[in-house]
PDB file of C-alpha atoms in Angstrom:
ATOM      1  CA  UNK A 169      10.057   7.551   8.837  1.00 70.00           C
ATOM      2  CA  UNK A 170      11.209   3.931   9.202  1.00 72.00           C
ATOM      3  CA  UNK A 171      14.390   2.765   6.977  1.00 72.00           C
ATOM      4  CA  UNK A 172      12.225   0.635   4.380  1.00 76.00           C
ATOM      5  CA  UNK A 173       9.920   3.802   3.134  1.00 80.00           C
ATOM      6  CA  UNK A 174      12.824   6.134   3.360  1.00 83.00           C
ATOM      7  CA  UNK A 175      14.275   3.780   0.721  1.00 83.00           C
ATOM      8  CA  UNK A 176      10.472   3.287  -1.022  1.00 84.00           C
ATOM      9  CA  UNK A 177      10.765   7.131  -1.362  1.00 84.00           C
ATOM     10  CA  UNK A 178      14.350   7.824  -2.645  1.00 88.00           C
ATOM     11  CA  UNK A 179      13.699   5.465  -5.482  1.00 87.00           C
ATOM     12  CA  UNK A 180      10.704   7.277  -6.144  1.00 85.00           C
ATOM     13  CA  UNK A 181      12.398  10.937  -5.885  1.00 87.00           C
ATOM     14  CA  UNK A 182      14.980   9.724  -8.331  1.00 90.00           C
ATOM     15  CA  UNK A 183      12.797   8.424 -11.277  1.00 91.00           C
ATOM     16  CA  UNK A 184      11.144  11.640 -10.827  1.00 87.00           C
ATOM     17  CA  UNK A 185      14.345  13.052 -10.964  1.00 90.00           C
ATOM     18  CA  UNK A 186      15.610  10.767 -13.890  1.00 91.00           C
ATOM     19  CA  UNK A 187      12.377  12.449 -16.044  1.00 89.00           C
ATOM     20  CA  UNK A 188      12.587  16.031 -15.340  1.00 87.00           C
ATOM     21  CA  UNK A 189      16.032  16.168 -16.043  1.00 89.00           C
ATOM     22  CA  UNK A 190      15.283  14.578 -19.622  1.00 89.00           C
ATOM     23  CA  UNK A 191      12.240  16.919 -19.643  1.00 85.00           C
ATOM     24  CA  UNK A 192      14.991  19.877 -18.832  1.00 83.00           C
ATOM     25  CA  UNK A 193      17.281  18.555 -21.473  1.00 85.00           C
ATOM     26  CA  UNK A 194      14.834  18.294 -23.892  1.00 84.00           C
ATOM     27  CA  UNK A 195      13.301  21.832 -23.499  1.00 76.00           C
ATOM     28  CA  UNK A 196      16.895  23.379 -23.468  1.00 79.00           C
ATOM     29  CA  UNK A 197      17.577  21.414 -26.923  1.00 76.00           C
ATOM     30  CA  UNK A 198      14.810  22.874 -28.477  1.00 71.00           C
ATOM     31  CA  UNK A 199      15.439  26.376 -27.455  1.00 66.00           C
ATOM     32  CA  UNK A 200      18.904  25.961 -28.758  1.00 69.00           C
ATOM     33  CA  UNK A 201      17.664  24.400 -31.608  1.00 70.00           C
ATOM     34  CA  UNK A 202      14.822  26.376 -32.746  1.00 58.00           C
ATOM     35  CA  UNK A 203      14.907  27.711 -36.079  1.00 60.00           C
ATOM     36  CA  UNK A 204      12.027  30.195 -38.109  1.00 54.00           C
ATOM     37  CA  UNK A 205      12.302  32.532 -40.798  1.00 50.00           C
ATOM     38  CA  UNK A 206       9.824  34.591 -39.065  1.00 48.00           C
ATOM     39  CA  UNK A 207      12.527  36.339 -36.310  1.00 53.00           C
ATOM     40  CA  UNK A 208       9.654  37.272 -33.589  1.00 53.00           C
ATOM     41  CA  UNK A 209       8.550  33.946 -33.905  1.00 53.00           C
ATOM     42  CA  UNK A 210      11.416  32.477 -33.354  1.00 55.00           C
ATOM     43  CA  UNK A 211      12.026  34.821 -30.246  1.00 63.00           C
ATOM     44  CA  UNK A 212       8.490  34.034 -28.869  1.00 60.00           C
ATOM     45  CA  UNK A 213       9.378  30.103 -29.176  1.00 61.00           C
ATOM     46  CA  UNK A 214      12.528  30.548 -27.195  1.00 62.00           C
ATOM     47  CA  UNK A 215      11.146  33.098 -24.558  1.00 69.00           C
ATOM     48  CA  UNK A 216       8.595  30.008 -24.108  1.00 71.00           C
ATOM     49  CA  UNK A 217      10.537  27.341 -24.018  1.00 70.00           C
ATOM     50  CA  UNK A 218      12.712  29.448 -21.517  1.00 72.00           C
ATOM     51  CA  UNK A 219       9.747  29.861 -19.336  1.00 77.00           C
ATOM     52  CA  UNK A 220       9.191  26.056 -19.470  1.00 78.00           C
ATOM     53  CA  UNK A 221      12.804  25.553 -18.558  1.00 78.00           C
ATOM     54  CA  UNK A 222      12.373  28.245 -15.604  1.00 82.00           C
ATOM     55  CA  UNK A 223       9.173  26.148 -14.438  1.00 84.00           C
ATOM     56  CA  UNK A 224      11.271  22.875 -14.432  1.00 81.00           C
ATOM     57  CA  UNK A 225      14.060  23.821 -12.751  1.00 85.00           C
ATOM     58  CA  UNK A 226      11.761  24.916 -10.099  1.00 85.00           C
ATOM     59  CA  UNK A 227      10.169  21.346  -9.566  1.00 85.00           C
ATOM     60  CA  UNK A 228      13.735  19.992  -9.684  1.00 87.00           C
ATOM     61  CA  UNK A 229      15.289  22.004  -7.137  1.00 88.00           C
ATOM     62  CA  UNK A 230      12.103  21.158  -5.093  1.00 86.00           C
ATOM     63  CA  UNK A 231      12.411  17.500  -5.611  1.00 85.00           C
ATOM     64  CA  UNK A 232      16.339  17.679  -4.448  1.00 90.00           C
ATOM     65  CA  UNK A 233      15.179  19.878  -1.349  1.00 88.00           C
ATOM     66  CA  UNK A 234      12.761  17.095  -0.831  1.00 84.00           C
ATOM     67  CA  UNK A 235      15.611  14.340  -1.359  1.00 87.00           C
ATOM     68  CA  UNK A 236      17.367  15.969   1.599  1.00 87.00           C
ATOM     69  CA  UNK A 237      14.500  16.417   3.725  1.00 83.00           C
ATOM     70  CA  UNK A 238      14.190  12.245   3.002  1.00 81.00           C
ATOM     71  CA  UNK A 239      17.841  11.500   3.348  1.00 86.00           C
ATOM     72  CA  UNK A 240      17.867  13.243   6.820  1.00 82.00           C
ATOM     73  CA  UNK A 241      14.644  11.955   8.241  1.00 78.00           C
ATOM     74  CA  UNK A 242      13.671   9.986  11.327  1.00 76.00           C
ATOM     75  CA  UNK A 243      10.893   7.943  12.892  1.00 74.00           C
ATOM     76  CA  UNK A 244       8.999  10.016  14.474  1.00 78.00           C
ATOM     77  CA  UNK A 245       6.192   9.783  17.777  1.00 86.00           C
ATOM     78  CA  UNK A 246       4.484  13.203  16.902  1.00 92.00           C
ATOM     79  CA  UNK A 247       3.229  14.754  14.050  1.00 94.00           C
ATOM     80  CA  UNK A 248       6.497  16.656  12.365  1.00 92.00           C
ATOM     81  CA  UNK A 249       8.503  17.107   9.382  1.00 91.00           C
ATOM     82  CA  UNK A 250       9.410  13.403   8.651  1.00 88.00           C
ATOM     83  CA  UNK A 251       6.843  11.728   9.952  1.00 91.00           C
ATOM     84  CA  UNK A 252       4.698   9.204   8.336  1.00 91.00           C
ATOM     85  CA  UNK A 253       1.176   9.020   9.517  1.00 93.00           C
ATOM     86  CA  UNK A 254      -2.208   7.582   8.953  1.00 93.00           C
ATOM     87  CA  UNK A 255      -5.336  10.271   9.678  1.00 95.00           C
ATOM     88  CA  UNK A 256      -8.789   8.997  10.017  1.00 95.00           C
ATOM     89  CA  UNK A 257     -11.174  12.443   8.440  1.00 93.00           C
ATOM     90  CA  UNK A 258     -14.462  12.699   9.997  1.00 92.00           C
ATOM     91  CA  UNK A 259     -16.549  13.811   7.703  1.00 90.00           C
ATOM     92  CA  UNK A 260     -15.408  12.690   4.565  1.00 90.00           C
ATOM     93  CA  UNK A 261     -14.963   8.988   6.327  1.00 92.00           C
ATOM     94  CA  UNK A 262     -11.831   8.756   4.874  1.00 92.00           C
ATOM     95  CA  UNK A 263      -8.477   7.247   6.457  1.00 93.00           C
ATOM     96  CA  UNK A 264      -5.258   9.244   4.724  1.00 91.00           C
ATOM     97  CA  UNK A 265      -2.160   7.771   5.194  1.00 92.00           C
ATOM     98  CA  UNK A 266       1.022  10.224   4.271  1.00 91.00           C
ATOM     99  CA  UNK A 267       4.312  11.874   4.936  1.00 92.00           C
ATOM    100  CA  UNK A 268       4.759  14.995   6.917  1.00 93.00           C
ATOM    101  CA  UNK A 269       7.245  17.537   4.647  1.00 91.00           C
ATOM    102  CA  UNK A 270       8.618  21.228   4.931  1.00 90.00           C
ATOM    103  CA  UNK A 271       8.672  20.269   1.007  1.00 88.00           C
ATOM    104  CA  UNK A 272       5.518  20.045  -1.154  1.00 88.00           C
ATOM    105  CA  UNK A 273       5.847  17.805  -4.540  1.00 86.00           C
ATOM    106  CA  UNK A 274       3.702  15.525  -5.647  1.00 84.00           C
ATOM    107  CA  UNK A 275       5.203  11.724  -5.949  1.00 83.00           C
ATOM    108  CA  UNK A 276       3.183   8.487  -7.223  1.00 80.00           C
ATOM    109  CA  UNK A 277       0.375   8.401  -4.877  1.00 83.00           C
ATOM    110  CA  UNK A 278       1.883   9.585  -2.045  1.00 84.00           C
ATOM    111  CA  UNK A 279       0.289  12.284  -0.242  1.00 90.00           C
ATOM    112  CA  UNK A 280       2.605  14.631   1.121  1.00 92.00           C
ATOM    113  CA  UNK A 281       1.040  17.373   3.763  1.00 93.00           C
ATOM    114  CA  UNK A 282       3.195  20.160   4.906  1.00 93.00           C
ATOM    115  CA  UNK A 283       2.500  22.923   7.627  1.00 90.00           C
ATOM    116  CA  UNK A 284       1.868  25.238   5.164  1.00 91.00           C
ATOM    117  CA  UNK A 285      -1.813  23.753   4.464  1.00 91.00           C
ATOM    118  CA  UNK A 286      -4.577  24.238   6.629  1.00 90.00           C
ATOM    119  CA  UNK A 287      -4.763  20.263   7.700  1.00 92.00           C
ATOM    120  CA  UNK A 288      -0.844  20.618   8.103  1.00 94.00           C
ATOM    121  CA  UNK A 289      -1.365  23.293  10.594  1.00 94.00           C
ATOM    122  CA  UNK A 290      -3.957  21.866  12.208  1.00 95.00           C
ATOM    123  CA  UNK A 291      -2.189  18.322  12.232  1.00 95.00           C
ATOM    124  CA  UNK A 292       1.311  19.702  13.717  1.00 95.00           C
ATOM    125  CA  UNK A 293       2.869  18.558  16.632  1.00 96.00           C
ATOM    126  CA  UNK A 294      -0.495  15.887  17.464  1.00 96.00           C
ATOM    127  CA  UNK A 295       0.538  12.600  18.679  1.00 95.00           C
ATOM    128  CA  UNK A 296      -1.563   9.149  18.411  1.00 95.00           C
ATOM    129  CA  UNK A 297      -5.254   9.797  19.354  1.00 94.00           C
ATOM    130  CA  UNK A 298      -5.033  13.270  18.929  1.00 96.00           C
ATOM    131  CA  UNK A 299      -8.345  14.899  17.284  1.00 96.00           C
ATOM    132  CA  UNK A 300      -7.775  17.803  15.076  1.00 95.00           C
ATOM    133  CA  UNK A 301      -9.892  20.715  13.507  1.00 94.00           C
ATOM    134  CA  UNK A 302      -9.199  21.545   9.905  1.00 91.00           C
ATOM    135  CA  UNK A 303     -11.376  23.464   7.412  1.00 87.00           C
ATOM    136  CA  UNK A 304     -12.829  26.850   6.986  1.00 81.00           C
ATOM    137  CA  UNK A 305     -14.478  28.819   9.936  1.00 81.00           C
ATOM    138  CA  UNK A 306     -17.847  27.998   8.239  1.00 87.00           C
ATOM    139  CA  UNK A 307     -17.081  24.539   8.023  1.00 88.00           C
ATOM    140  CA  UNK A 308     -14.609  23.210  10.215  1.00 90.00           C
ATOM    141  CA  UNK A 309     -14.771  19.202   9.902  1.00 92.00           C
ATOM    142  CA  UNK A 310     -12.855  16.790  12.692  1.00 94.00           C
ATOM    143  CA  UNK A 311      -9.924  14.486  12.258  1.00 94.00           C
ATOM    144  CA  UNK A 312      -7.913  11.605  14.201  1.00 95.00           C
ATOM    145  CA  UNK A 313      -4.633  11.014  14.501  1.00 96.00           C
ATOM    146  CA  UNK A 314      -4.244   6.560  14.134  1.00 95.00           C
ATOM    147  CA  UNK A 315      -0.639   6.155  13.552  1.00 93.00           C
ATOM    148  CA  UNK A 316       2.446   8.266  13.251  1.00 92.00           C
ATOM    149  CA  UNK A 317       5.984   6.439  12.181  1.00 86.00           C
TER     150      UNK A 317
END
C-alpha cells in the first residue's frame, strides 16, 4: 500500500470512527436515559439498546483492528495482507480494484477482500499475471491478477 492511500484510508477509518462513536454515545444515553411506567418495558428497551451497544462496539473494535492493520502496512509485489490490487473477473467482465485485509469492514466504496472469502483464498499469495479460480465447484469462474501495490 503506497503512502498516499494509506493516508486516503486513515481519514476514511476515522470519520467512520468519528460516527460510531456518536452512534455508541448515543445508544448508551438512551439506555441510561430510558424511562416507562411499564417496568418490563422499560427492561426490554434497555436489554435492546444494550444489544445495539454490544453490536457497535463490535464494528468499532473492528475498525481500530483495521486502523492498525493500515498504520502498519506496506507496498506490496504479491497478493497479501496490505496489498492493494486491481483483479480483472472473467466472467462477470468486471475489473475490481481493492485492498487485501486480515480485517473485514466495509469503508466508502472500498472493497476490502480478506483470506477468509473464497476469492481471498483463491487470490492469496498471486503476483501480476497470475490467473485465479474462485467460485463454487459447480461453477468455478476465472480471474486475473493486473496490478498489485
Amino acid at each position: 500500500m503506497g503512502p498516499e492511500n494509506k493516508q486516503k484510508y486513515l481519514v476514511l477509518i476515522d470519520e467512520e470512527l468519528t460516527r460510531k462513536q456518536e452512534s455508541l454515545e448515543s445508544i448508551e444515553h438512551g439506555r441510561n436515559t430510558a424511562e416507562s411506567a411499564m417496568t418490563s418495558h422499560h427492561d426490554h428497551l434497555r436489554s435492546d439498546l444494550a444489544q445495539d451497544a454490544s453490536v457497535v462496539q463490535g464494528i468499532i473494535d473492528s475498525f481500530l483492528k483495521f486502523r492498525t492493520f493500515v498504520e502498519q502496512a506496506n507496498p506490496s509485489s504479491i497478493i497479501e495482507d496490505g496489498a492493494e490490487f486491481r483483479i480483472n473477473l472473467i466472467e462477470e467482465k468486471e475489473e475490481v480494484e481493492g485492498l487485501f485485509s486480515p480485517v473485514k469492514v466495509s469503508i466508502g466504496n472500498i472493497q476490502i477482500i480478506t483470506d477468509q472469502s473464497p476469492i481471498g483464498q483463491a487470490m492469496k499469495g498471486l503476483q501480476v499475471g497470475d490467473v485465479f479460480l474462485y467460485g463454487s465447484r459447480d461453477e468455478l469462474k476465472v480471474g486475473t491478477i493486473e496490478d498489485i501495490k
